[in-house]
PDB file of C-alpha atoms and ligand atoms in Angstrom:
ATOM      1  CA  MET A   1     -11.207 -14.128  14.782  1.00  0.00           C
ATOM      2  CA  VAL A   2     -12.849 -11.763  12.311  1.00  0.00           C
ATOM      3  CA  ILE A   3     -12.579 -13.058   8.680  1.00  0.00           C
ATOM      4  CA  ILE A   4     -13.978 -10.606   6.088  1.00  0.00           C
ATOM      5  CA  LYS A   5     -14.851 -12.381   2.823  1.00  0.00           C
ATOM      6  CA  ALA A   6     -13.750 -10.916  -0.547  1.00  0.00           C
ATOM      7  CA  GLU A   7     -17.233 -10.383  -1.586  1.00  0.00           C
ATOM      8  CA  GLN A   8     -17.560  -7.504   1.089  1.00  0.00           C
ATOM      9  CA  ALA A   9     -15.917  -5.243  -1.181  1.00  0.00           C
ATOM     10  CA  ILE A  10     -15.827  -1.472  -1.679  1.00  0.00           C
ATOM     11  CA  TYR A  11     -14.584   0.523  -4.769  1.00  0.00           C
ATOM     12  CA  SER A  12     -14.116   3.817  -3.057  1.00  0.00           C
ATOM     13  CA  PHE A  13     -12.806   4.941   0.278  1.00  0.00           C
ATOM     14  CA  ALA A  14     -15.736   7.168   1.381  1.00  0.00           C
ATOM     15  CA  PRO A  15     -16.382   8.965   4.596  1.00  0.00           C
ATOM     16  CA  ASP A  16     -19.862   7.402   4.961  1.00  0.00           C
ATOM     17  CA  ASN A  17     -18.715   3.850   4.299  1.00  0.00           C
ATOM     18  CA  LYS A  18     -20.257   1.420   6.883  1.00  0.00           C
ATOM     19  CA  PRO A  19     -18.082  -1.194   8.695  1.00  0.00           C
ATOM     20  CA  VAL A  20     -18.970  -4.818   7.674  1.00  0.00           C
ATOM     21  CA  ALA A  21     -17.066  -6.124  10.743  1.00  0.00           C
ATOM     22  CA  THR A  22     -15.833  -4.506  13.944  1.00  0.00           C
ATOM     23  CA  VAL A  23     -12.893  -5.464  16.247  1.00  0.00           C
ATOM     24  CA  LYS A  24     -11.311  -4.051  19.310  1.00  0.00           C
ATOM     25  CA  ALA A  25      -7.894  -2.391  19.307  1.00  0.00           C
ATOM     26  CA  GLY A  26      -5.303  -5.082  19.668  1.00  0.00           C
ATOM     27  CA  GLU A  27      -7.218  -7.776  17.841  1.00  0.00           C
ATOM     28  CA  VAL A  28      -6.430  -9.591  14.646  1.00  0.00           C
ATOM     29  CA  ALA A  29      -8.546  -9.663  11.451  1.00  0.00           C
ATOM     30  CA  VAL A  30      -8.219 -11.417   8.061  1.00  0.00           C
ATOM     31  CA  PHE A  31      -9.180  -9.886   4.756  1.00  0.00           C
ATOM     32  CA  GLU A  32      -9.824 -12.159   2.003  1.00  0.00           C
ATOM     33  CA  THR A  33      -9.083 -10.221  -1.233  1.00  0.00           C
ATOM     34  CA  LYS A  34      -9.865 -10.652  -4.918  1.00  0.00           C
ATOM     35  CA  ASP A  35      -7.214  -9.430  -7.379  1.00  0.00           C
ATOM     36  CA  CYS A  36      -7.450  -5.908  -8.831  1.00  0.00           C
ATOM     37  CA  PHE A  37      -9.577  -7.301 -11.691  1.00  0.00           C
ATOM     38  CA  SER A  38     -12.159  -8.754  -9.209  1.00  0.00           C
ATOM     39  CA  ASN A  39     -10.757 -12.153 -10.360  1.00  0.00           C
ATOM     40  CA  GLN A  40     -12.608 -11.546 -13.727  1.00  0.00           C
ATOM     41  CA  ILE A  41      -9.381 -12.512 -15.780  1.00  0.00           C
ATOM     42  CA  GLN A  42      -8.705 -16.220 -15.485  1.00  0.00           C
ATOM     43  CA  SER A  43      -7.089 -17.212 -18.670  1.00  0.00           C
ATOM     44  CA  SER A  44      -4.680 -15.768 -21.228  1.00  0.00           C
ATOM     45  CA  GLU A  45      -7.348 -15.567 -23.693  1.00  0.00           C
ATOM     46  CA  GLN A  46      -9.160 -12.635 -21.740  1.00  0.00           C
ATOM     47  CA  LEU A  47      -7.802  -9.277 -22.256  1.00  0.00           C
ATOM     48  CA  PHE A  48      -8.158  -6.335 -19.802  1.00  0.00           C
ATOM     49  CA  GLU A  49     -10.461  -4.692 -22.332  1.00  0.00           C
ATOM     50  CA  SER A  50     -13.059  -7.537 -21.688  1.00  0.00           C
ATOM     51  CA  ALA A  51     -13.240  -6.881 -17.926  1.00  0.00           C
ATOM     52  CA  ASP A  52     -16.136  -4.946 -16.442  1.00  0.00           C
ATOM     53  CA  TRP A  53     -14.427  -1.721 -15.387  1.00  0.00           C
ATOM     54  CA  SER A  54     -16.932  -1.069 -12.760  1.00  0.00           C
ATOM     55  CA  ALA A  55     -15.487  -4.003 -10.790  1.00  0.00           C
ATOM     56  CA  ILE A  56     -11.900  -2.845 -11.103  1.00  0.00           C
ATOM     57  CA  ASN A  57      -9.813  -2.366  -7.875  1.00  0.00           C
ATOM     58  CA  PRO A  58     -11.996  -3.796  -5.114  1.00  0.00           C
ATOM     59  CA  ALA A  59     -10.806  -3.515  -1.434  1.00  0.00           C
ATOM     60  CA  THR A  60     -12.183  -5.683   1.106  1.00  0.00           C
ATOM     61  CA  GLY A  61     -13.808  -4.223   4.111  1.00  0.00           C
ATOM     62  CA  PRO A  62     -14.162  -1.873   5.724  1.00  0.00           C
ATOM     63  CA  LEU A  63     -13.245  -3.093   9.132  1.00  0.00           C
ATOM     64  CA  GLY A  64     -14.282  -0.892  11.982  1.00  0.00           C
ATOM     65  CA  VAL A  65     -11.844  -0.564  15.033  1.00  0.00           C
ATOM     66  CA  GLU A  66     -13.723   0.374  18.232  1.00  0.00           C
ATOM     67  CA  GLY A  67     -12.567   3.533  19.844  1.00  0.00           C
ATOM     68  CA  ALA A  68     -10.882   4.809  16.869  1.00  0.00           C
ATOM     69  CA  ARG A  69     -11.696   8.623  16.349  1.00  0.00           C
ATOM     70  CA  GLU A  70     -10.668  11.516  14.156  1.00  0.00           C
ATOM     71  CA  GLY A  71      -7.283  12.628  15.082  1.00  0.00           C
ATOM     72  CA  ASP A  72      -6.053   9.148  16.109  1.00  0.00           C
ATOM     73  CA  THR A  73      -3.602   7.022  14.212  1.00  0.00           C
ATOM     74  CA  LEU A  74      -4.375   3.563  13.212  1.00  0.00           C
ATOM     75  CA  VAL A  75      -1.547   1.138  13.555  1.00  0.00           C
ATOM     76  CA  VAL A  76      -1.805  -1.946  11.222  1.00  0.00           C
ATOM     77  CA  ASP A  77       0.701  -4.778  11.702  1.00  0.00           C
ATOM     78  CA  ILE A  78       0.794  -6.918   8.572  1.00  0.00           C
ATOM     79  CA  LEU A  79       1.174 -10.397  10.066  1.00  0.00           C
ATOM     80  CA  ASP A  80       0.745 -12.439   6.999  1.00  0.00           C
ATOM     81  CA  ILE A  81       0.144 -12.291   3.280  1.00  0.00           C
ATOM     82  CA  GLU A  82      -0.993 -15.555   1.497  1.00  0.00           C
ATOM     83  CA  THR A  83      -1.561 -15.703  -2.318  1.00  0.00           C
ATOM     84  CA  ALA A  84      -3.446 -17.672  -4.669  1.00  0.00           C
ATOM     85  CA  ASP A  85      -1.590 -20.237  -6.833  1.00  0.00           C
ATOM     86  CA  PHE A  86      -1.602 -18.088  -9.938  1.00  0.00           C
ATOM     87  CA  GLY A  87      -1.438 -14.315 -10.623  1.00  0.00           C
ATOM     88  CA  VAL A  88      -2.401 -12.211 -13.571  1.00  0.00           C
ATOM     89  CA  MET A  89      -0.450  -9.672 -15.652  1.00  0.00           C
ATOM     90  CA  THR A  90      -2.040  -7.554 -18.406  1.00  0.00           C
ATOM     91  CA  ALA A  91      -0.287  -5.291 -20.860  1.00  0.00           C
ATOM     92  CA  VAL A  92      -2.795  -2.837 -22.118  1.00  0.00           C
ATOM     93  CA  ALA A  93      -2.291  -1.042 -25.367  1.00  0.00           C
ATOM     94  CA  ASP A  94      -3.131   2.534 -23.988  1.00  0.00           C
ATOM     95  CA  MET A  95      -2.336   2.245 -20.299  1.00  0.00           C
ATOM     96  CA  GLY A  96       0.688   2.374 -18.085  1.00  0.00           C
ATOM     97  CA  ALA A  97       3.967   4.431 -18.348  1.00  0.00           C
ATOM     98  CA  ILE A  98       5.375   2.502 -21.476  1.00  0.00           C
ATOM     99  CA  PRO A  99       2.479   1.689 -23.980  1.00  0.00           C
ATOM    100  CA  ASN A 100       4.554   3.058 -26.853  1.00  0.00           C
ATOM    101  CA  LEU A 101       7.146   0.165 -26.207  1.00  0.00           C
ATOM    102  CA  LEU A 102       4.459  -2.559 -26.244  1.00  0.00           C
ATOM    103  CA  ASP A 103       2.951  -4.672 -29.031  1.00  0.00           C
ATOM    104  CA  GLY A 104      -0.671  -4.429 -28.185  1.00  0.00           C
ATOM    105  CA  SER A 105      -2.729  -5.897 -25.436  1.00  0.00           C
ATOM    106  CA  GLU A 106      -1.807  -9.325 -23.697  1.00  0.00           C
ATOM    107  CA  THR A 107      -2.707 -11.237 -20.694  1.00  0.00           C
ATOM    108  CA  LYS A 108      -0.145 -13.553 -18.942  1.00  0.00           C
ATOM    109  CA  ILE A 109      -1.252 -15.955 -16.370  1.00  0.00           C
ATOM    110  CA  VAL A 110       1.635 -16.634 -13.936  1.00  0.00           C
ATOM    111  CA  PRO A 111       1.635 -19.887 -11.796  1.00  0.00           C
ATOM    112  CA  ILE A 112       2.956 -19.478  -8.289  1.00  0.00           C
ATOM    113  CA  LYS A 113       4.531 -22.426  -6.749  1.00  0.00           C
ATOM    114  CA  ASN A 114       6.655 -22.707  -3.514  1.00  0.00           C
ATOM    115  CA  GLY A 115       7.417 -19.146  -3.497  1.00  0.00           C
ATOM    116  CA  TRP A 116       8.281 -18.854  -7.131  1.00  0.00           C
ATOM    117  CA  ALA A 117       6.298 -17.019  -9.889  1.00  0.00           C
ATOM    118  CA  GLU A 118       6.674 -18.995 -13.124  1.00  0.00           C
ATOM    119  CA  PHE A 119       6.953 -16.136 -15.644  1.00  0.00           C
ATOM    120  CA  SER A 120       7.823 -18.601 -18.479  1.00  0.00           C
ATOM    121  CA  SER A 121       9.108 -22.104 -18.780  1.00  0.00           C
ATOM    122  CA  LYS A 122      12.679 -20.588 -18.499  1.00  0.00           C
ATOM    123  CA  LEU A 123      12.102 -17.854 -16.002  1.00  0.00           C
ATOM    124  CA  LYS A 124      11.168 -18.262 -12.581  1.00  0.00           C
ATOM    125  CA  LEU A 125      11.160 -15.225 -10.106  1.00  0.00           C
ATOM    126  CA  PRO A 126      11.059 -15.445  -6.224  1.00  0.00           C
ATOM    127  CA  VAL A 127       7.716 -13.829  -5.058  1.00  0.00           C
ATOM    128  CA  LYS A 128       7.673 -10.891  -2.684  1.00  0.00           C
ATOM    129  CA  PRO A 129       4.143 -10.475  -1.764  1.00  0.00           C
ATOM    130  CA  MET A 130       2.832  -7.074  -1.095  1.00  0.00           C
ATOM    131  CA  VAL A 131      -0.395  -5.107  -0.433  1.00  0.00           C
ATOM    132  CA  GLY A 132      -1.251  -2.502  -3.194  1.00  0.00           C
ATOM    133  CA  VAL A 133      -4.283  -1.104  -1.650  1.00  0.00           C
ATOM    134  CA  ILE A 134      -4.763  -0.287   1.979  1.00  0.00           C
ATOM    135  CA  GLY A 135      -6.344   2.707   3.630  1.00  0.00           C
ATOM    136  CA  THR A 136      -8.814   4.342   5.969  1.00  0.00           C
ATOM    137  CA  ALA A 137     -12.061   6.419   5.294  1.00  0.00           C
ATOM    138  CA  PRO A 138     -11.054   9.996   4.293  1.00  0.00           C
ATOM    139  CA  LYS A 139     -12.414  13.160   6.115  1.00  0.00           C
ATOM    140  CA  VAL A 140     -14.529  14.693   3.273  1.00  0.00           C
ATOM    141  CA  GLU A 141     -13.541  13.234  -0.260  1.00  0.00           C
ATOM    142  CA  THR A 142     -14.747   9.926  -1.751  1.00  0.00           C
ATOM    143  CA  ILE A 143     -11.691   8.602  -3.250  1.00  0.00           C
ATOM    144  CA  PRO A 144     -11.782   5.473  -5.681  1.00  0.00           C
ATOM    145  CA  CYS A 145      -9.782   2.427  -4.540  1.00  0.00           C
ATOM    146  CA  GLY A 146      -7.547   2.953  -7.509  1.00  0.00           C
ATOM    147  CA  THR A 147      -6.145   6.289  -6.254  1.00  0.00           C
ATOM    148  CA  PRO A 148      -3.637   6.809  -3.581  1.00  0.00           C
ATOM    149  CA  GLY A 149      -3.722   9.719  -1.141  1.00  0.00           C
ATOM    150  CA  THR A 150      -3.154  10.753   2.445  1.00  0.00           C
ATOM    151  CA  HIS A 151      -5.749   8.103   3.553  1.00  0.00           C
ATOM    152  CA  GLY A 152      -3.453   5.192   1.898  1.00  0.00           C
ATOM    153  CA  GLY A 153      -5.386   3.576  -0.876  1.00  0.00           C
ATOM    154  CA  ASN A 154      -3.649   2.479  -4.076  1.00  0.00           C
ATOM    155  CA  MET A 155      -0.111   3.255  -2.751  1.00  0.00           C
ATOM    156  CA  ASP A 156       1.561   0.113  -4.807  1.00  0.00           C
ATOM    157  CA  THR A 157       4.566   0.458  -2.461  1.00  0.00           C
ATOM    158  CA  LYS A 158       6.463  -2.750  -2.553  1.00  0.00           C
ATOM    159  CA  GLU A 159       7.677  -2.387   0.970  1.00  0.00           C
ATOM    160  CA  ILE A 160       4.093  -3.016   2.404  1.00  0.00           C
ATOM    161  CA  ARG A 161       4.814  -6.620   3.019  1.00  0.00           C
ATOM    162  CA  ARG A 162       4.572  -9.280   5.836  1.00  0.00           C
ATOM    163  CA  GLY A 163       6.193  -8.182   9.063  1.00  0.00           C
ATOM    164  CA  THR A 164       5.718  -4.419   8.424  1.00  0.00           C
ATOM    165  CA  ARG A 165       3.735  -1.917  10.424  1.00  0.00           C
ATOM    166  CA  LEU A 166       1.535   0.805   8.666  1.00  0.00           C
ATOM    167  CA  TYR A 167       0.434   3.850  10.382  1.00  0.00           C
ATOM    168  CA  LEU A 168      -2.667   5.583   8.768  1.00  0.00           C
ATOM    169  CA  PRO A 169      -4.486   8.657   9.620  1.00  0.00           C
ATOM    170  CA  VAL A 170      -8.034   8.378  11.161  1.00  0.00           C
ATOM    171  CA  TRP A 171     -10.824  10.793  10.104  1.00  0.00           C
ATOM    172  CA  GLN A 172     -13.943   8.690  10.696  1.00  0.00           C
ATOM    173  CA  GLU A 173     -15.280   6.842  13.722  1.00  0.00           C
ATOM    174  CA  GLY A 174     -13.841   3.240  13.584  1.00  0.00           C
ATOM    175  CA  ALA A 175     -11.132   4.234  11.127  1.00  0.00           C
ATOM    176  CA  LEU A 176     -12.914   1.927   8.463  1.00  0.00           C
ATOM    177  CA  LEU A 177      -9.819   0.041   7.135  1.00  0.00           C
ATOM    178  CA  ALA A 178     -10.107  -1.694   3.782  1.00  0.00           C
ATOM    179  CA  VAL A 179      -7.400  -3.910   2.054  1.00  0.00           C
ATOM    180  CA  GLY A 180      -6.938  -5.149  -1.451  1.00  0.00           C
ATOM    181  CA  ASP A 181      -4.763  -5.527  -4.626  1.00  0.00           C
ATOM    182  CA  LEU A 182      -2.245  -7.832  -3.536  1.00  0.00           C
ATOM    183  CA  HIS A 183       0.834  -8.389  -5.761  1.00  0.00           C
ATOM    184  CA  ALA A 184       3.046 -11.458  -5.668  1.00  0.00           C
ATOM    185  CA  LEU A 185       5.822  -9.202  -7.192  1.00  0.00           C
ATOM    186  CA  GLN A 186       6.046  -5.693  -8.225  1.00  0.00           C
ATOM    187  CA  ALA A 187       9.067  -3.455  -8.894  1.00  0.00           C
ATOM    188  CA  ASP A 188       9.407   0.301  -7.993  1.00  0.00           C
ATOM    189  CA  GLY A 189       7.581   2.246 -10.783  1.00  0.00           C
ATOM    190  CA  GLU A 190       5.031  -0.571 -11.735  1.00  0.00           C
ATOM    191  CA  VAL A 191       5.734   0.803 -15.059  1.00  0.00           C
ATOM    192  CA  LEU A 192       3.514  -1.571 -17.151  1.00  0.00           C
ATOM    193  CA  PHE A 193       0.630  -0.549 -14.780  1.00  0.00           C
ATOM    194  CA  CYS A 194       0.281  -3.841 -12.787  1.00  0.00           C
ATOM    195  CA  GLY A 195       2.351  -6.151 -10.834  1.00  0.00           C
ATOM    196  CA  ILE A 196       1.520 -10.024 -10.628  1.00  0.00           C
ATOM    197  CA  GLU A 197      -1.947  -9.335  -9.722  1.00  0.00           C
ATOM    198  CA  VAL A 198      -3.173 -12.047  -7.355  1.00  0.00           C
ATOM    199  CA  ALA A 199      -6.098 -12.977  -4.920  1.00  0.00           C
ATOM    200  CA  GLY A 200      -5.293 -13.849  -1.421  1.00  0.00           C
ATOM    201  CA  ARG A 201      -5.611 -13.170   2.252  1.00  0.00           C
ATOM    202  CA  VAL A 202      -4.007 -10.550   4.516  1.00  0.00           C
ATOM    203  CA  THR A 203      -3.896 -10.977   8.287  1.00  0.00           C
ATOM    204  CA  VAL A 204      -3.578  -7.839  10.360  1.00  0.00           C
ATOM    205  CA  LYS A 205      -3.423  -6.739  13.864  1.00  0.00           C
ATOM    206  CA  VAL A 206      -4.891  -3.411  14.449  1.00  0.00           C
ATOM    207  CA  ASP A 207      -4.173  -0.913  17.276  1.00  0.00           C
ATOM    208  CA  ILE A 208      -4.925   2.813  17.941  1.00  0.00           C
ATOM    209  CA  LEU A 209      -2.679   5.609  19.045  1.00  0.00           C
ATOM    210  CA  LYS A 210      -4.951   8.067  20.517  1.00  0.00           C
ATOM    211  CA  GLU A 211      -4.834  11.781  19.437  1.00  0.00           C
ATOM    212  CA  LYS A 212      -1.848  11.170  17.217  1.00  0.00           C
ATOM    213  CA  THR A 213      -2.364  12.888  14.164  1.00  0.00           C
ATOM    214  CA  LEU A 214      -0.674  11.838  10.978  1.00  0.00           C
ATOM    215  CA  PRO A 215      -0.345  13.928   7.758  1.00  0.00           C
ATOM    216  CA  THR A 216       0.221  10.865   5.536  1.00  0.00           C
ATOM    217  CA  PRO A 217       0.791   7.131   5.602  1.00  0.00           C
ATOM    218  CA  ILE A 218       4.059   6.045   7.308  1.00  0.00           C
ATOM    219  CA  LEU A 219       5.580   2.512   6.979  1.00  0.00           C
ATOM    220  CA  GLU A 220       7.766   1.045   9.563  1.00  0.00           C
ATOM    221  CA  THR A 221       9.913  -2.060   8.755  1.00  0.00           C
ATOM    222  CA  GLU A 222      12.682  -3.695  10.761  1.00  0.00           C
ATOM    223  CA  ASP A 223      15.328  -1.294   9.270  1.00  0.00           C
ATOM    224  CA  HIS A 224      13.406   1.779   7.991  1.00  0.00           C
ATOM    225  CA  PHE A 225      10.715   4.314   8.213  1.00  0.00           C
ATOM    226  CA  TYR A 226       9.059   5.077   4.908  1.00  0.00           C
ATOM    227  CA  ILE A 227       7.230   8.430   4.615  1.00  0.00           C
ATOM    228  CA  ILE A 228       4.656   7.878   1.640  1.00  0.00           C
ATOM    229  CA  GLY A 229       3.149  10.574  -0.397  1.00  0.00           C
ATOM    230  CA  SER A 230       1.170  10.884  -3.629  1.00  0.00           C
ATOM    231  CA  ALA A 231       0.589  13.842  -6.077  1.00  0.00           C
ATOM    232  CA  GLY A 232      -0.362  14.559  -9.752  1.00  0.00           C
ATOM    233  CA  ASP A 233       3.278  14.243 -10.833  1.00  0.00           C
ATOM    234  CA  LEU A 234       6.597  13.079  -9.345  1.00  0.00           C
ATOM    235  CA  ASP A 235       8.190  16.554  -8.568  1.00  0.00           C
ATOM    236  CA  GLU A 236       5.188  17.305  -6.438  1.00  0.00           C
ATOM    237  CA  ALA A 237       5.088  13.897  -4.793  1.00  0.00           C
ATOM    238  CA  ALA A 238       8.858  14.078  -4.044  1.00  0.00           C
ATOM    239  CA  LYS A 239       8.202  17.567  -2.538  1.00  0.00           C
ATOM    240  CA  VAL A 240       5.544  16.369  -0.144  1.00  0.00           C
ATOM    241  CA  VAL A 241       7.464  13.374   1.088  1.00  0.00           C
ATOM    242  CA  MET A 242      10.638  15.552   1.663  1.00  0.00           C
ATOM    243  CA  GLU A 243       8.614  18.011   3.738  1.00  0.00           C
ATOM    244  CA  TRP A 244       6.939  15.270   5.679  1.00  0.00           C
ATOM    245  CA  THR A 245      10.219  13.507   6.231  1.00  0.00           C
ATOM    246  CA  HIS A 246      11.797  16.669   7.526  1.00  0.00           C
ATOM    247  CA  ALA A 247       8.846  17.288   9.995  1.00  0.00           C
ATOM    248  CA  PHE A 248       9.137  13.687  11.083  1.00  0.00           C
ATOM    249  CA  LEU A 249      12.688  13.822  11.836  1.00  0.00           C
ATOM    250  CA  LYS A 250      12.604  17.384  13.370  1.00  0.00           C
ATOM    251  CA  GLU A 251       9.875  16.443  15.811  1.00  0.00           C
ATOM    252  CA  ARG A 252      11.791  13.385  16.995  1.00  0.00           C
ATOM    253  CA  LEU A 253      15.412  14.319  16.998  1.00  0.00           C
ATOM    254  CA  PRO A 254      17.437  16.957  18.913  1.00  0.00           C
ATOM    255  CA  LEU A 255      18.762  18.471  15.674  1.00  0.00           C
ATOM    256  CA  SER A 256      18.411  21.822  14.087  1.00  0.00           C
ATOM    257  CA  LYS A 257      16.277  22.257  10.847  1.00  0.00           C
ATOM    258  CA  ASN A 258      19.640  22.469   8.786  1.00  0.00           C
ATOM    259  CA  GLU A 259      21.169  19.346  10.376  1.00  0.00           C
ATOM    260  CA  VAL A 260      17.943  17.356   9.663  1.00  0.00           C
ATOM    261  CA  GLY A 261      18.086  18.607   5.952  1.00  0.00           C
ATOM    262  CA  MET A 262      21.837  17.606   5.835  1.00  0.00           C
ATOM    263  CA  LEU A 263      21.044  14.177   7.175  1.00  0.00           C
ATOM    264  CA  MET A 264      18.211  13.746   4.727  1.00  0.00           C
ATOM    265  CA  SER A 265      20.573  14.379   2.001  1.00  0.00           C
ATOM    266  CA  LEU A 266      23.139  11.968   3.337  1.00  0.00           C
ATOM    267  CA  VAL A 267      21.183   9.020   4.336  1.00  0.00           C
ATOM    268  CA  CYS A 268      17.442   9.205   3.315  1.00  0.00           C
ATOM    269  CA  ASP A 269      16.965   7.486  -0.103  1.00  0.00           C
ATOM    270  CA  LEU A 270      14.113   9.298  -2.136  1.00  0.00           C
ATOM    271  CA  GLN A 271      12.305   6.422  -3.903  1.00  0.00           C
ATOM    272  CA  ILE A 272       9.559   5.911  -6.371  1.00  0.00           C
ATOM    273  CA  SER A 273       6.819   3.504  -5.548  1.00  0.00           C
ATOM    274  CA  GLN A 274       4.521   3.861  -8.735  1.00  0.00           C
ATOM    275  CA  VAL A 275       4.010   6.019 -11.668  1.00  0.00           C
ATOM    276  CA  VAL A 276       0.929   4.705 -13.211  1.00  0.00           C
ATOM    277  CA  ASP A 277      -2.009   5.394 -10.911  1.00  0.00           C
ATOM    278  CA  PRO A 278      -4.230   8.625 -11.042  1.00  0.00           C
ATOM    279  CA  LEU A 279      -1.662  10.113  -8.613  1.00  0.00           C
ATOM    280  CA  LEU A 280       1.960   9.114  -8.463  1.00  0.00           C
ATOM    281  CA  THR A 281       3.601   7.873  -5.281  1.00  0.00           C
ATOM    282  CA  CYS A 282       6.994   8.482  -3.860  1.00  0.00           C
ATOM    283  CA  ARG A 283       8.511   7.501  -0.492  1.00  0.00           C
ATOM    284  CA  MET A 284      11.481   8.563   1.516  1.00  0.00           C
ATOM    285  CA  ALA A 285      13.370   5.925   3.226  1.00  0.00           C
ATOM    286  CA  ILE A 286      14.765   6.778   6.774  1.00  0.00           C
ATOM    287  CA  PRO A 287      17.333   4.099   7.908  1.00  0.00           C
ATOM    288  CA  LYS A 288      16.971   3.606  11.597  1.00  0.00           C
ATOM    289  CA  ALA A 289      20.611   2.559  11.945  1.00  0.00           C
ATOM    290  CA  ALA A 290      21.869   5.903  10.784  1.00  0.00           C
ATOM    291  CA  PHE A 291      19.898   7.607  13.640  1.00  0.00           C
ATOM    292  CA  SER A 292      20.877   4.938  16.167  1.00  0.00           C
ATOM    293  CA  PRO A 293      22.306   7.355  18.867  1.00  0.00           C
ATOM    294  CA  PHE A 294      18.828   8.843  19.085  1.00  0.00           C
ATOM    295  CA  GLN A 295      16.739   5.752  19.143  1.00  0.00           C
ATOM    296  CA  LEU A 296      14.444   6.989  16.497  1.00  0.00           C
ATOM    297  CA  SER A 297      10.960   5.655  16.932  1.00  0.00           C
ATOM    298  CA  PHE A 298       7.454   6.472  15.858  1.00  0.00           C
ATOM    299  CA  GLY A 299       6.444   7.200  19.495  1.00  0.00           C
ATOM    300  CA  GLY A 300       3.143   6.382  21.136  1.00  0.00           C
TER     301      GLY A 300
HETATM  302 CA1   CA B 401      -2.442  -1.094  -7.507  1.00  0.00          CA
HETATM  303 CA1   CA B 402      -2.607  -3.917  -8.707  1.00  0.00          CA
END
């Protein structure tokens, strides 16, 4: 099995990135990942401001997938997410969505034991490990790993967890998948600007849907499809996910445009993934059960 070490990191999703390892469709690969600070912050004495900014937001990879070409869709099954035994949170005086509510910069080291994050001696929270950064090489642009987009990237979407399947667009030969920025726990919004940032390992199985183009990342869980979109503000991000959701449902269901719109308004929750990255990310949740008479599926 291919194991990619955390030292094999990129800081941008770029069209001309070179694969550090290659697998065939249907094979499994492991990405060992540093946290979003490149593991530079190891104690509560170290503030975010002391970290080397050029090393922020690494993603491990990229992994090449044999046979993936522009116009295909990459299917990524997230088989497992393992985290280190502690994570890091940083309050930063001038970052995130709520700096005015804070009392200066602070670092908190959060021990993780037996599935619980020890926020304080009094407060333990159950972990829900997720992948913050996962994406493919874009068609033209070079996009820093801290920015989300139609290639995936820093989507900070809490539903990207073990047992889910992510569909990503392919623009470059081999797709060039990279993974990083694990969170032991993060709420919708990620308002402080971080979750419990943690190093770890992500095990994935990759596959290719040939000549199946995708406008944006789509996540499939046991119960839902999530159409994920990012833009400069929440209004625009919401608009793009609504448009893509309408197109996704219209293509797959024997319903009129108006009926699809009605059903979106009835059963598809518009949700916020994060409001703290260079672009903001929304998602629309499509509950499979609501469409059960039609056996809604992504389709091969
Ligand atoms: Ca992130
Ligand atoms: Ca993060």
